[in-house]
């Protein structure tokens, strides 16, 4: 006769392994990573699209625009560790404007020292804004033109970063899930 065990082995849930790239990080490090991503996109936006060969003529300027306006806040929001189960806390509501302010300061420094961003559809880099203030001819840049350009950048950064952080955070917390149908076999999407 076969012996039966009186105690059944406990079943353990398999542990979910995460890659090292997506380990959760602190708020400060997430902000720093987002600013670095923005800076890379902004420095790439200094390059005239005519420099790129063939299909890269379209792809790389779009990549630089993505890094400037969406890549940083989405990356930081995914990486920042939540201290508790939360949907939207004050720190995530303020993450978008904080990143927009820091990235605007970097944009201001790059514009004054290296040059304004080149239009993604074409254009030629004309040099640093500080030099263009005192230049004559086509290269001349007035203070009002520079202020208008930087104001547009600040508004775009503030709006896009806030929306990107809020939508990314809500998508992480399950806010965008819904259950259907209302019968016995429910499916959560």
PDB file of C-alpha atoms in Angstrom:
ATOM      1  CA  UNK A   1       0.000   0.000   0.000  1.00  0.00           C
ATOM      2  CA  UNK A   2       1.345   3.396  -0.890  1.00  0.00           C
ATOM      3  CA  UNK A   3       1.943   5.850   1.857  1.00  0.00           C
ATOM      4  CA  UNK A   4       0.148   9.138   1.548  1.00  0.00           C
ATOM      5  CA  UNK A   5       1.478  12.359   2.918  1.00  0.00           C
ATOM      6  CA  UNK A   6      -0.632  14.177   5.436  1.00  0.00           C
ATOM      7  CA  UNK A   7       0.823  17.568   4.648  1.00  0.00           C
ATOM      8  CA  UNK A   8       0.532  19.017   1.174  1.00  0.00           C
ATOM      9  CA  UNK A   9       3.332  21.182  -0.116  1.00  0.00           C
ATOM     10  CA  UNK A  10       2.501  24.867  -0.193  1.00  0.00           C
ATOM     11  CA  UNK A  11       2.333  26.404  -3.588  1.00  0.00           C
ATOM     12  CA  UNK A  12       4.318  29.564  -4.069  1.00  0.00           C
ATOM     13  CA  UNK A  13       3.599  32.110  -6.689  1.00  0.00           C
ATOM     14  CA  UNK A  14       6.346  32.462  -9.252  1.00  0.00           C
ATOM     15  CA  UNK A  15       8.279  35.618  -8.626  1.00  0.00           C
ATOM     16  CA  UNK A  16       8.155  38.164 -11.396  1.00  0.00           C
ATOM     17  CA  UNK A  17      11.666  38.974 -12.537  1.00  0.00           C
ATOM     18  CA  UNK A  18      12.336  42.480 -13.717  1.00  0.00           C
ATOM     19  CA  UNK A  19      15.222  43.476 -15.868  1.00  0.00           C
ATOM     20  CA  UNK A  20      17.834  45.737 -14.351  1.00  0.00           C
ATOM     21  CA  UNK A  21      16.832  48.526 -16.696  1.00  0.00           C
ATOM     22  CA  UNK A  22      13.384  48.904 -15.189  1.00  0.00           C
ATOM     23  CA  UNK A  23      14.172  48.672 -11.515  1.00  0.00           C
ATOM     24  CA  UNK A  24      12.253  51.367  -9.733  1.00  0.00           C
ATOM     25  CA  UNK A  25      14.250  54.404  -8.773  1.00  0.00           C
ATOM     26  CA  UNK A  26      13.970  57.492  -6.617  1.00  0.00           C
ATOM     27  CA  UNK A  27      12.165  60.688  -7.550  1.00  0.00           C
ATOM     28  CA  UNK A  28      15.429  62.627  -7.846  1.00  0.00           C
ATOM     29  CA  UNK A  29      17.041  60.098 -10.152  1.00  0.00           C
ATOM     30  CA  UNK A  30      13.908  59.944 -12.329  1.00  0.00           C
ATOM     31  CA  UNK A  31      14.001  63.731 -12.710  1.00  0.00           C
ATOM     32  CA  UNK A  32      17.701  63.643 -13.599  1.00  0.00           C
ATOM     33  CA  UNK A  33      17.154  60.920 -16.205  1.00  0.00           C
ATOM     34  CA  UNK A  34      14.294  62.880 -17.778  1.00  0.00           C
ATOM     35  CA  UNK A  35      16.418  66.034 -17.981  1.00  0.00           C
ATOM     36  CA  UNK A  36      19.256  64.067 -19.621  1.00  0.00           C
ATOM     37  CA  UNK A  37      16.821  62.648 -22.192  1.00  0.00           C
ATOM     38  CA  UNK A  38      15.537  66.163 -22.940  1.00  0.00           C
ATOM     39  CA  UNK A  39      19.082  67.498 -23.266  1.00  0.00           C
ATOM     40  CA  UNK A  40      20.001  64.761 -25.763  1.00  0.00           C
ATOM     41  CA  UNK A  41      16.914  65.575 -27.830  1.00  0.00           C
ATOM     42  CA  UNK A  42      17.598  69.315 -27.664  1.00  0.00           C
ATOM     43  CA  UNK A  43      21.224  68.879 -28.715  1.00  0.00           C
ATOM     44  CA  UNK A  44      20.071  66.653 -31.589  1.00  0.00           C
ATOM     45  CA  UNK A  45      17.622  69.373 -32.638  1.00  0.00           C
ATOM     46  CA  UNK A  46      20.602  71.652 -33.347  1.00  0.00           C
ATOM     47  CA  UNK A  47      21.552  69.494 -36.341  1.00  0.00           C
ATOM     48  CA  UNK A  48      20.100  70.502 -39.705  1.00  0.00           C
ATOM     49  CA  UNK A  49      17.981  67.675 -41.189  1.00  0.00           C
ATOM     50  CA  UNK A  50      19.781  67.985 -44.536  1.00  0.00           C
ATOM     51  CA  UNK A  51      22.841  66.371 -42.919  1.00  0.00           C
ATOM     52  CA  UNK A  52      21.074  63.017 -42.537  1.00  0.00           C
ATOM     53  CA  UNK A  53      21.051  60.614 -45.486  1.00  0.00           C
ATOM     54  CA  UNK A  54      17.981  59.001 -47.094  1.00  0.00           C
ATOM     55  CA  UNK A  55      15.223  57.866 -44.719  1.00  0.00           C
ATOM     56  CA  UNK A  56      17.083  59.188 -41.665  1.00  0.00           C
ATOM     57  CA  UNK A  57      16.176  62.658 -42.990  1.00  0.00           C
ATOM     58  CA  UNK A  58      12.669  62.104 -41.586  1.00  0.00           C
ATOM     59  CA  UNK A  59      13.302  59.623 -38.777  1.00  0.00           C
ATOM     60  CA  UNK A  60      16.014  61.386 -36.754  1.00  0.00           C
ATOM     61  CA  UNK A  61      14.338  64.811 -36.471  1.00  0.00           C
ATOM     62  CA  UNK A  62      11.165  63.024 -35.301  1.00  0.00           C
ATOM     63  CA  UNK A  63      13.225  61.077 -32.769  1.00  0.00           C
ATOM     64  CA  UNK A  64      14.745  64.305 -31.469  1.00  0.00           C
ATOM     65  CA  UNK A  65      11.267  65.855 -31.150  1.00  0.00           C
ATOM     66  CA  UNK A  66      10.050  62.785 -29.250  1.00  0.00           C
ATOM     67  CA  UNK A  67      13.038  62.948 -26.896  1.00  0.00           C
ATOM     68  CA  UNK A  68      12.435  66.653 -26.296  1.00  0.00           C
ATOM     69  CA  UNK A  69       8.713  66.673 -25.666  1.00  0.00           C
ATOM     70  CA  UNK A  70       7.561  63.190 -24.619  1.00  0.00           C
ATOM     71  CA  UNK A  71      10.456  60.843 -23.913  1.00  0.00           C
ATOM     72  CA  UNK A  72      11.654  62.391 -20.661  1.00  0.00           C
ATOM     73  CA  UNK A  73       8.380  62.651 -18.724  1.00  0.00           C
ATOM     74  CA  UNK A  74       7.165  59.214 -19.788  1.00  0.00           C
ATOM     75  CA  UNK A  75      10.494  57.610 -18.849  1.00  0.00           C
ATOM     76  CA  UNK A  76      10.641  59.353 -15.474  1.00  0.00           C
ATOM     77  CA  UNK A  77       7.060  58.483 -14.599  1.00  0.00           C
ATOM     78  CA  UNK A  78       7.613  54.805 -15.333  1.00  0.00           C
ATOM     79  CA  UNK A  79      10.846  54.724 -13.361  1.00  0.00           C
ATOM     80  CA  UNK A  80       9.840  56.607 -10.203  1.00  0.00           C
ATOM     81  CA  UNK A  81       8.963  54.244  -7.396  1.00  0.00           C
ATOM     82  CA  UNK A  82       5.658  54.664  -5.626  1.00  0.00           C
ATOM     83  CA  UNK A  83       5.926  54.719  -1.850  1.00  0.00           C
ATOM     84  CA  UNK A  84       2.453  53.187  -1.470  1.00  0.00           C
ATOM     85  CA  UNK A  85      -0.475  52.209  -3.623  1.00  0.00           C
ATOM     86  CA  UNK A  86      -1.465  55.510  -5.101  1.00  0.00           C
ATOM     87  CA  UNK A  87      -3.136  56.716  -8.218  1.00  0.00           C
ATOM     88  CA  UNK A  88      -2.051  60.318  -8.341  1.00  0.00           C
ATOM     89  CA  UNK A  89      -0.235  61.997  -5.515  1.00  0.00           C
ATOM     90  CA  UNK A  90       0.958  65.563  -5.252  1.00  0.00           C
ATOM     91  CA  UNK A  91       4.477  64.617  -6.312  1.00  0.00           C
ATOM     92  CA  UNK A  92       3.206  63.190  -9.601  1.00  0.00           C
ATOM     93  CA  UNK A  93       0.968  66.202 -10.235  1.00  0.00           C
ATOM     94  CA  UNK A  94       4.022  68.428  -9.753  1.00  0.00           C
ATOM     95  CA  UNK A  95       6.434  66.223 -11.724  1.00  0.00           C
ATOM     96  CA  UNK A  96       5.315  67.610 -15.111  1.00  0.00           C
ATOM     97  CA  UNK A  97       5.722  71.300 -14.225  1.00  0.00           C
ATOM     98  CA  UNK A  98       9.008  70.574 -12.408  1.00  0.00           C
ATOM     99  CA  UNK A  99      10.445  68.786 -15.437  1.00  0.00           C
ATOM    100  CA  UNK A 100       9.134  71.517 -17.750  1.00  0.00           C
ATOM    101  CA  UNK A 101      10.843  74.214 -15.673  1.00  0.00           C
ATOM    102  CA  UNK A 102      14.181  72.399 -15.546  1.00  0.00           C
ATOM    103  CA  UNK A 103      14.080  71.560 -19.245  1.00  0.00           C
ATOM    104  CA  UNK A 104      13.171  75.152 -20.101  1.00  0.00           C
ATOM    105  CA  UNK A 105      16.265  76.367 -18.226  1.00  0.00           C
ATOM    106  CA  UNK A 106      18.406  73.905 -20.180  1.00  0.00           C
ATOM    107  CA  UNK A 107      16.756  75.038 -23.410  1.00  0.00           C
ATOM    108  CA  UNK A 108      17.511  78.646 -22.532  1.00  0.00           C
ATOM    109  CA  UNK A 109      21.196  77.895 -21.896  1.00  0.00           C
ATOM    110  CA  UNK A 110      21.519  75.836 -25.088  1.00  0.00           C
ATOM    111  CA  UNK A 111      19.734  78.486 -27.155  1.00  0.00           C
ATOM    112  CA  UNK A 112      21.959  81.275 -25.872  1.00  0.00           C
ATOM    113  CA  UNK A 113      25.248  79.379 -26.185  1.00  0.00           C
ATOM    114  CA  UNK A 114      24.794  76.887 -29.036  1.00  0.00           C
ATOM    115  CA  UNK A 115      21.787  78.012 -31.053  1.00  0.00           C
ATOM    116  CA  UNK A 116      18.040  77.725 -31.475  1.00  0.00           C
ATOM    117  CA  UNK A 117      16.492  74.417 -32.439  1.00  0.00           C
ATOM    118  CA  UNK A 118      16.266  73.867 -36.171  1.00  0.00           C
ATOM    119  CA  UNK A 119      12.791  73.374 -37.624  1.00  0.00           C
ATOM    120  CA  UNK A 120      12.093  69.650 -38.054  1.00  0.00           C
ATOM    121  CA  UNK A 121      10.972  70.269 -41.639  1.00  0.00           C
ATOM    122  CA  UNK A 122      14.239  71.901 -42.611  1.00  0.00           C
ATOM    123  CA  UNK A 123      16.403  74.862 -41.946  1.00  0.00           C
ATOM    124  CA  UNK A 124      19.991  75.771 -41.206  1.00  0.00           C
ATOM    125  CA  UNK A 125      21.600  76.351 -37.828  1.00  0.00           C
ATOM    126  CA  UNK A 126      22.487  80.038 -37.613  1.00  0.00           C
ATOM    127  CA  UNK A 127      24.519  80.014 -34.422  1.00  0.00           C
ATOM    128  CA  UNK A 128      24.140  80.999 -30.779  1.00  0.00           C
ATOM    129  CA  UNK A 129      21.502  83.553 -29.855  1.00  0.00           C
ATOM    130  CA  UNK A 130      24.057  85.680 -27.955  1.00  0.00           C
ATOM    131  CA  UNK A 131      26.081  86.090 -31.141  1.00  0.00           C
ATOM    132  CA  UNK A 132      22.970  86.668 -33.279  1.00  0.00           C
ATOM    133  CA  UNK A 133      21.806  89.562 -31.077  1.00  0.00           C
ATOM    134  CA  UNK A 134      24.809  91.588 -32.303  1.00  0.00           C
ATOM    135  CA  UNK A 135      24.975  90.242 -35.869  1.00  0.00           C
ATOM    136  CA  UNK A 136      23.632  92.098 -38.876  1.00  0.00           C
ATOM    137  CA  UNK A 137      21.727  90.883 -41.913  1.00  0.00           C
ATOM    138  CA  UNK A 138      19.744  87.625 -42.020  1.00  0.00           C
ATOM    139  CA  UNK A 139      21.493  86.215 -38.975  1.00  0.00           C
ATOM    140  CA  UNK A 140      20.278  89.078 -36.749  1.00  0.00           C
ATOM    141  CA  UNK A 141      17.923  88.008 -33.947  1.00  0.00           C
ATOM    142  CA  UNK A 142      15.918  90.550 -32.037  1.00  0.00           C
ATOM    143  CA  UNK A 143      15.204  90.168 -28.361  1.00  0.00           C
ATOM    144  CA  UNK A 144      11.449  90.020 -29.039  1.00  0.00           C
ATOM    145  CA  UNK A 145      11.884  87.171 -31.568  1.00  0.00           C
ATOM    146  CA  UNK A 146      14.000  85.259 -29.080  1.00  0.00           C
ATOM    147  CA  UNK A 147      11.514  85.862 -26.240  1.00  0.00           C
ATOM    148  CA  UNK A 148       8.583  84.738 -28.407  1.00  0.00           C
ATOM    149  CA  UNK A 149      10.428  81.571 -29.431  1.00  0.00           C
ATOM    150  CA  UNK A 150      11.304  80.753 -25.815  1.00  0.00           C
ATOM    151  CA  UNK A 151       7.746  81.500 -24.666  1.00  0.00           C
ATOM    152  CA  UNK A 152       6.379  79.013 -27.208  1.00  0.00           C
ATOM    153  CA  UNK A 153       8.879  76.443 -25.987  1.00  0.00           C
ATOM    154  CA  UNK A 154       7.932  77.030 -22.334  1.00  0.00           C
ATOM    155  CA  UNK A 155       4.200  76.684 -23.034  1.00  0.00           C
ATOM    156  CA  UNK A 156       4.717  73.522 -25.101  1.00  0.00           C
ATOM    157  CA  UNK A 157       6.936  71.968 -22.435  1.00  0.00           C
ATOM    158  CA  UNK A 158       4.522  72.777 -19.624  1.00  0.00           C
ATOM    159  CA  UNK A 159       1.467  71.460 -21.451  1.00  0.00           C
ATOM    160  CA  UNK A 160       3.005  68.324 -22.937  1.00  0.00           C
ATOM    161  CA  UNK A 161       4.984  67.337 -19.840  1.00  0.00           C
ATOM    162  CA  UNK A 162       1.989  67.716 -17.542  1.00  0.00           C
ATOM    163  CA  UNK A 163      -0.292  65.706 -19.831  1.00  0.00           C
ATOM    164  CA  UNK A 164       2.374  63.029 -20.417  1.00  0.00           C
ATOM    165  CA  UNK A 165       3.060  62.533 -16.694  1.00  0.00           C
ATOM    166  CA  UNK A 166      -0.624  62.430 -15.728  1.00  0.00           C
ATOM    167  CA  UNK A 167      -1.616  60.019 -18.509  1.00  0.00           C
ATOM    168  CA  UNK A 168       1.376  57.759 -17.922  1.00  0.00           C
ATOM    169  CA  UNK A 169       0.756  57.630 -14.189  1.00  0.00           C
ATOM    170  CA  UNK A 170      -2.946  56.934 -14.603  1.00  0.00           C
ATOM    171  CA  UNK A 171      -2.172  54.145 -17.068  1.00  0.00           C
ATOM    172  CA  UNK A 172       0.211  52.575 -14.536  1.00  0.00           C
ATOM    173  CA  UNK A 173      -2.215  52.624 -11.632  1.00  0.00           C
ATOM    174  CA  UNK A 174      -5.018  50.784 -13.385  1.00  0.00           C
ATOM    175  CA  UNK A 175      -7.223  53.864 -13.633  1.00  0.00           C
ATOM    176  CA  UNK A 176      -7.794  53.230 -17.325  1.00  0.00           C
ATOM    177  CA  UNK A 177      -9.052  49.663 -16.777  1.00  0.00           C
ATOM    178  CA  UNK A 178     -12.670  48.693 -17.039  1.00  0.00           C
ATOM    179  CA  UNK A 179     -14.561  45.435 -16.648  1.00  0.00           C
ATOM    180  CA  UNK A 180     -17.023  44.023 -19.133  1.00  0.00           C
ATOM    181  CA  UNK A 181     -19.560  42.477 -19.440  1.00  0.00           C
ATOM    182  CA  UNK A 182     -21.543  42.771 -16.251  1.00  0.00           C
ATOM    183  CA  UNK A 183     -22.393  39.050 -16.225  1.00  0.00           C
ATOM    184  CA  UNK A 184     -20.709  36.114 -14.524  1.00  0.00           C
ATOM    185  CA  UNK A 185     -17.707  35.915 -16.850  1.00  0.00           C
ATOM    186  CA  UNK A 186     -16.123  39.302 -16.448  1.00  0.00           C
ATOM    187  CA  UNK A 187     -13.143  40.395 -18.462  1.00  0.00           C
ATOM    188  CA  UNK A 188     -10.905  43.223 -17.296  1.00  0.00           C
ATOM    189  CA  UNK A 189      -9.290  45.292 -20.017  1.00  0.00           C
TER     190      UNK A 189
END
